[in-house]
Amino acid sequence: MSTDPSAETESLSARLRHTGLRPEALEAILEVTRKLAAPFDLTTMLEEVVAAARQVLHADRGTVFLYDAERNELAMTVATGMAPVRFPADQGIAGECVQTRRIINVPDCYADKRFNPAIDRETGYRTRCMLTLPLIGYEDSLVGVLQLLNKHEGTFDEQDERVAGALAAQCAVAIHRVKLLEALLESEKLDREITVAREIQMSALPKQMPPVPRYDGAGTFRPTDQTGGDLFDFVRLDDGRLFLLLGDATGHGIGPALSATQVRAMVRVALRLGADLDEVYRHTNNQLVDDLPDDRFVTAFLGLLDPGSHQVRFHAGGQGPLLHFRAATQSCEWHGASTFPMGALPQEELRPAENLRLEPGDVLGLISDGVYEYEDPAGAQFGQEGVSQIIRDHQHEPMTDVVQFLLDSVSRFGRSAPQADDITIVLVRRLPD
C-alpha cells in the first residue's frame, strides 16, 4: 500500500490519460485526489468526498454510506440535508450496489421498483435521478457506497459513470486510509491505557512481606495478558498478626483486574476499620454480589497468621488447593475450599473458619491454579506433585528464591506452550527455632 500521496496522484494521472475522459473531468479528479491526500479525520474526509463528487458530476445532493462488515449494515454518516441512519446492506439500491459491487444508474427513480420514496416524503425532497457507486479500497475491500442525486441538467450518462468510477476509486482509497489510521491510533491509545492499568495494578502489589518475627515469606504475580485477575496481599496488623490474601477473579484482562483491585481495596478498608476475619469476608463477599455480573465471582483465600501461636485461621472461598508442607515428615498436606467463591451468593452466616498450625520449618503455599494447571505441549499439567517437589527441594532457601524457582520450573515444564492463566504465588515459612 503506497503512503506517498504524490506518487498515488502521478499513478492516477497516467491511468486517466487512457480513459478518454474529457480534460476538465480529468483535471477535476486529479485536483480532488490531491485534496484528499491531505490528513483528515473520517467525518471531514467523508464531507470532502461528498462535496467533490457533487462538484465533479454536477449533482444536487450526495450521500456516503459506510459499510459495517460485522453487522452487514450501511451507515449513512454524511449526507446532504439528511440525518445519519443505518439499515441492512441488502436493502434498496444502495444494498444492491453492495451485493453486486457495480455502478447502478437510475434515470427515473419513481419508475424503479428498487427505489424507496419514504425518505423523499419525510424530507420533502424529490429524487429525480440517482447514480450509486461502490467504494472499494485496498485489497478489494468494500468501504462503502457513494450515491449522487439529481444531475443539474438531464440525467447521469455513461461519461458520468466513468468519471464517477474514477472518482469513487480515489475516494475509497482515501477513506480506507483514514479508517486504518484512526484504527491504528485507537489501538495505540488502548495499548497506552492498558500499560498504565498494568503499572497501577502491579505497583499496588506488595514488594515484600512485612517483617514478622520467626517467619519468612514472599509473593509474586505474573498475568497472562497485560493485566490479570489475580491478586495477593500482606497486611501487618497493629497487634502483630499478618493478614494474607490471595484471589483469582474469573477471566483475564481489564475487567477481572478491576475486580481484583476492588477486592484488595475493600479488604484493606475493612481491616483498617477493625473488622475481624469473618466480618471482612462476609462484607466483601456481599458487596461483590451486588457489584459483579451474575457470571462473575472471585475465588479467594483470606487468612490471619498469629506469629505467637503459629496458627493460621482462614476462609478459602472457592480457593484451593492450599499447600501445607510439613518439615518434620517432609510431606505435603492439601486443603480444599472451605466456602463458596466471593460474589457467588450472599452470606450472612459463615461456616467456622479453618485452622492450621505451622511447626518449625513448615511452609504455607497459596498458589493459583495457573501454576497447577500449567500444561506442556503434550497437555500434561504441572500439578500438585510438581509444586510439592520444588518446595521439598528448596525448603531451606529464602522464600523469594523459592518463588522464583517455582516460576522457572513451570516455564521449563511448559517449554514452548504459552501461559494460559494468571500465575500468583504466596509462600510463608516458619523459620526453625
Short mmCIF file of N, CA and C in Angstrom, two decimals, residues 204-213 217-219 231-246 261 263-275 277 280 301-307 313 366 426 428:
data_model
loop_
_atom_site.label_atom_id
_atom_site.label_comp_id
_atom_site.label_asym_id
_atom_site.label_seq_id
_atom_site.Cartn_x
_atom_site.Cartn_y
_atom_site.Cartn_z
N ALA A 204 0.50 -1.64 42.97
CA ALA A 204 -0.30 -1.77 44.18
C ALA A 204 0.02 -3.04 44.95
N LEU A 205 0.69 -4.01 44.30
CA LEU A 205 1.02 -5.26 44.98
C LEU A 205 2.21 -5.04 45.92
N PRO A 206 2.24 -5.77 47.04
CA PRO A 206 3.36 -5.59 47.98
C PRO A 206 4.67 -6.06 47.37
N LYS A 207 5.72 -5.29 47.60
CA LYS A 207 7.04 -5.66 47.08
C LYS A 207 7.66 -6.78 47.89
N GLN A 208 7.32 -6.86 49.17
CA GLN A 208 7.85 -7.90 50.04
C GLN A 208 6.91 -8.08 51.23
N MET A 209 7.06 -9.19 51.92
CA MET A 209 6.24 -9.43 53.09
C MET A 209 6.75 -8.57 54.24
N PRO A 210 5.84 -7.93 55.00
CA PRO A 210 6.29 -7.15 56.17
C PRO A 210 7.03 -8.06 57.14
N PRO A 211 8.00 -7.50 57.86
CA PRO A 211 8.75 -8.34 58.81
C PRO A 211 7.86 -8.91 59.91
N VAL A 212 7.91 -10.21 60.07
CA VAL A 212 7.20 -10.92 61.13
C VAL A 212 8.20 -11.81 61.83
N PRO A 213 8.34 -11.69 63.15
CA PRO A 213 9.34 -12.48 63.87
C PRO A 213 9.19 -13.98 63.60
N GLY A 217 8.67 -14.85 54.12
CA GLY A 217 7.64 -15.01 53.11
C GLY A 217 7.90 -14.18 51.88
N ALA A 218 7.20 -14.53 50.80
CA ALA A 218 7.34 -13.79 49.54
C ALA A 218 6.12 -14.06 48.68
N GLY A 219 5.88 -13.17 47.72
CA GLY A 219 4.77 -13.35 46.79
C GLY A 219 5.11 -12.76 45.44
N LEU A 231 -4.67 -11.60 42.46
CA LEU A 231 -4.15 -10.60 43.39
C LEU A 231 -3.60 -11.31 44.61
N PHE A 232 -2.72 -10.63 45.33
CA PHE A 232 -2.27 -11.11 46.63
C PHE A 232 -1.92 -9.90 47.48
N ASP A 233 -1.86 -10.13 48.78
CA ASP A 233 -1.54 -9.01 49.67
C ASP A 233 -1.04 -9.54 51.00
N PHE A 234 -0.15 -8.76 51.64
CA PHE A 234 0.28 -8.96 53.02
C PHE A 234 -0.09 -7.69 53.78
N VAL A 235 -0.73 -7.82 54.93
CA VAL A 235 -1.04 -6.65 55.75
C VAL A 235 -0.65 -6.97 57.19
N ARG A 236 0.30 -6.23 57.72
CA ARG A 236 0.71 -6.40 59.12
C ARG A 236 -0.22 -5.58 60.00
N LEU A 237 -0.96 -6.25 60.91
CA LEU A 237 -1.90 -5.58 61.78
C LEU A 237 -1.20 -5.01 63.01
N ASP A 238 -1.87 -4.12 63.69
CA ASP A 238 -1.27 -3.45 64.84
C ASP A 238 -0.91 -4.42 65.95
N ASP A 239 -1.65 -5.53 66.06
CA ASP A 239 -1.37 -6.49 67.13
C ASP A 239 -0.29 -7.50 66.76
N GLY A 240 0.34 -7.31 65.60
CA GLY A 240 1.43 -8.19 65.20
C GLY A 240 1.02 -9.32 64.29
N ARG A 241 -0.26 -9.58 64.13
CA ARG A 241 -0.70 -10.64 63.22
C ARG A 241 -0.51 -10.20 61.77
N LEU A 242 -0.44 -11.20 60.90
CA LEU A 242 -0.23 -10.95 59.47
C LEU A 242 -1.46 -11.42 58.71
N PHE A 243 -2.07 -10.49 57.97
CA PHE A 243 -3.22 -10.83 57.13
C PHE A 243 -2.70 -11.26 55.76
N LEU A 244 -3.21 -12.40 55.28
CA LEU A 244 -2.79 -12.96 53.99
C LEU A 244 -3.99 -12.99 53.05
N LEU A 245 -3.78 -12.55 51.84
CA LEU A 245 -4.85 -12.53 50.84
C LEU A 245 -4.32 -13.06 49.52
N LEU A 246 -5.07 -13.98 48.92
CA LEU A 246 -4.82 -14.40 47.55
C LEU A 246 -6.17 -14.56 46.87
N THR A 261 -8.65 -5.54 41.96
CA THR A 261 -8.28 -4.31 42.65
C THR A 261 -9.36 -3.91 43.64
N VAL A 263 -11.43 -5.94 45.26
CA VAL A 263 -11.37 -6.84 46.42
C VAL A 263 -10.27 -6.39 47.38
N ARG A 264 -9.09 -6.13 46.84
CA ARG A 264 -7.98 -5.72 47.69
C ARG A 264 -8.29 -4.44 48.44
N ALA A 265 -8.90 -3.47 47.74
CA ALA A 265 -9.22 -2.19 48.37
C ALA A 265 -10.25 -2.37 49.49
N MET A 266 -11.31 -3.17 49.22
CA MET A 266 -12.35 -3.38 50.24
C MET A 266 -11.79 -4.09 51.46
N VAL A 267 -10.94 -5.07 51.23
CA VAL A 267 -10.36 -5.81 52.35
C VAL A 267 -9.49 -4.89 53.21
N ARG A 268 -8.69 -4.07 52.57
CA ARG A 268 -7.81 -3.17 53.33
C ARG A 268 -8.62 -2.15 54.14
N VAL A 269 -9.70 -1.63 53.54
CA VAL A 269 -10.54 -0.69 54.27
C VAL A 269 -11.18 -1.36 55.48
N ALA A 270 -11.68 -2.59 55.28
CA ALA A 270 -12.31 -3.31 56.39
C ALA A 270 -11.32 -3.57 57.51
N LEU A 271 -10.11 -3.94 57.17
CA LEU A 271 -9.09 -4.17 58.19
C LEU A 271 -8.76 -2.88 58.94
N ARG A 272 -8.68 -1.79 58.20
CA ARG A 272 -8.37 -0.51 58.83
C ARG A 272 -9.47 -0.09 59.81
N LEU A 273 -10.71 -0.50 59.52
CA LEU A 273 -11.83 -0.17 60.39
C LEU A 273 -11.95 -1.14 61.56
N GLY A 274 -11.05 -2.10 61.63
CA GLY A 274 -11.03 -3.01 62.77
C GLY A 274 -11.90 -4.24 62.64
N ALA A 275 -12.37 -4.56 61.45
CA ALA A 275 -13.21 -5.74 61.25
C ALA A 275 -12.39 -7.01 61.48
N LEU A 277 -11.81 -11.30 60.92
CA LEU A 277 -11.70 -12.09 59.69
C LEU A 277 -13.06 -12.42 59.10
N VAL A 280 -14.69 -9.27 57.60
CA VAL A 280 -14.03 -8.88 56.35
C VAL A 280 -14.53 -9.74 55.21
N PHE A 301 -8.56 -16.60 49.17
CA PHE A 301 -8.09 -17.05 50.49
C PHE A 301 -7.89 -15.81 51.34
N LEU A 302 -8.55 -15.76 52.48
CA LEU A 302 -8.35 -14.69 53.45
C LEU A 302 -7.94 -15.36 54.76
N GLY A 303 -6.75 -15.05 55.23
CA GLY A 303 -6.26 -15.72 56.44
C GLY A 303 -5.51 -14.79 57.36
N LEU A 304 -5.45 -15.17 58.64
CA LEU A 304 -4.70 -14.42 59.66
C LEU A 304 -3.67 -15.35 60.29
N LEU A 305 -2.41 -14.96 60.19
CA LEU A 305 -1.32 -15.69 60.82
C LEU A 305 -0.96 -15.02 62.14
N ASP A 306 -1.04 -15.79 63.22
CA ASP A 306 -0.65 -15.30 64.54
C ASP A 306 0.75 -15.82 64.82
N PRO A 307 1.77 -14.96 64.78
CA PRO A 307 3.14 -15.45 64.97
C PRO A 307 3.42 -15.90 66.40
N ARG A 313 -5.64 -18.92 60.77
CA ARG A 313 -7.11 -19.04 60.73
C ARG A 313 -7.56 -18.46 59.40
N LEU A 366 0.13 -20.57 49.10
CA LEU A 366 -1.09 -20.09 48.46
C LEU A 366 -0.74 -19.87 46.99
N VAL A 426 2.16 -17.21 46.73
CA VAL A 426 2.48 -16.65 48.05
C VAL A 426 2.99 -17.80 48.91
N VAL A 428 4.82 -18.70 52.72
CA VAL A 428 5.17 -18.23 54.05
C VAL A 428 5.75 -19.40 54.83
#
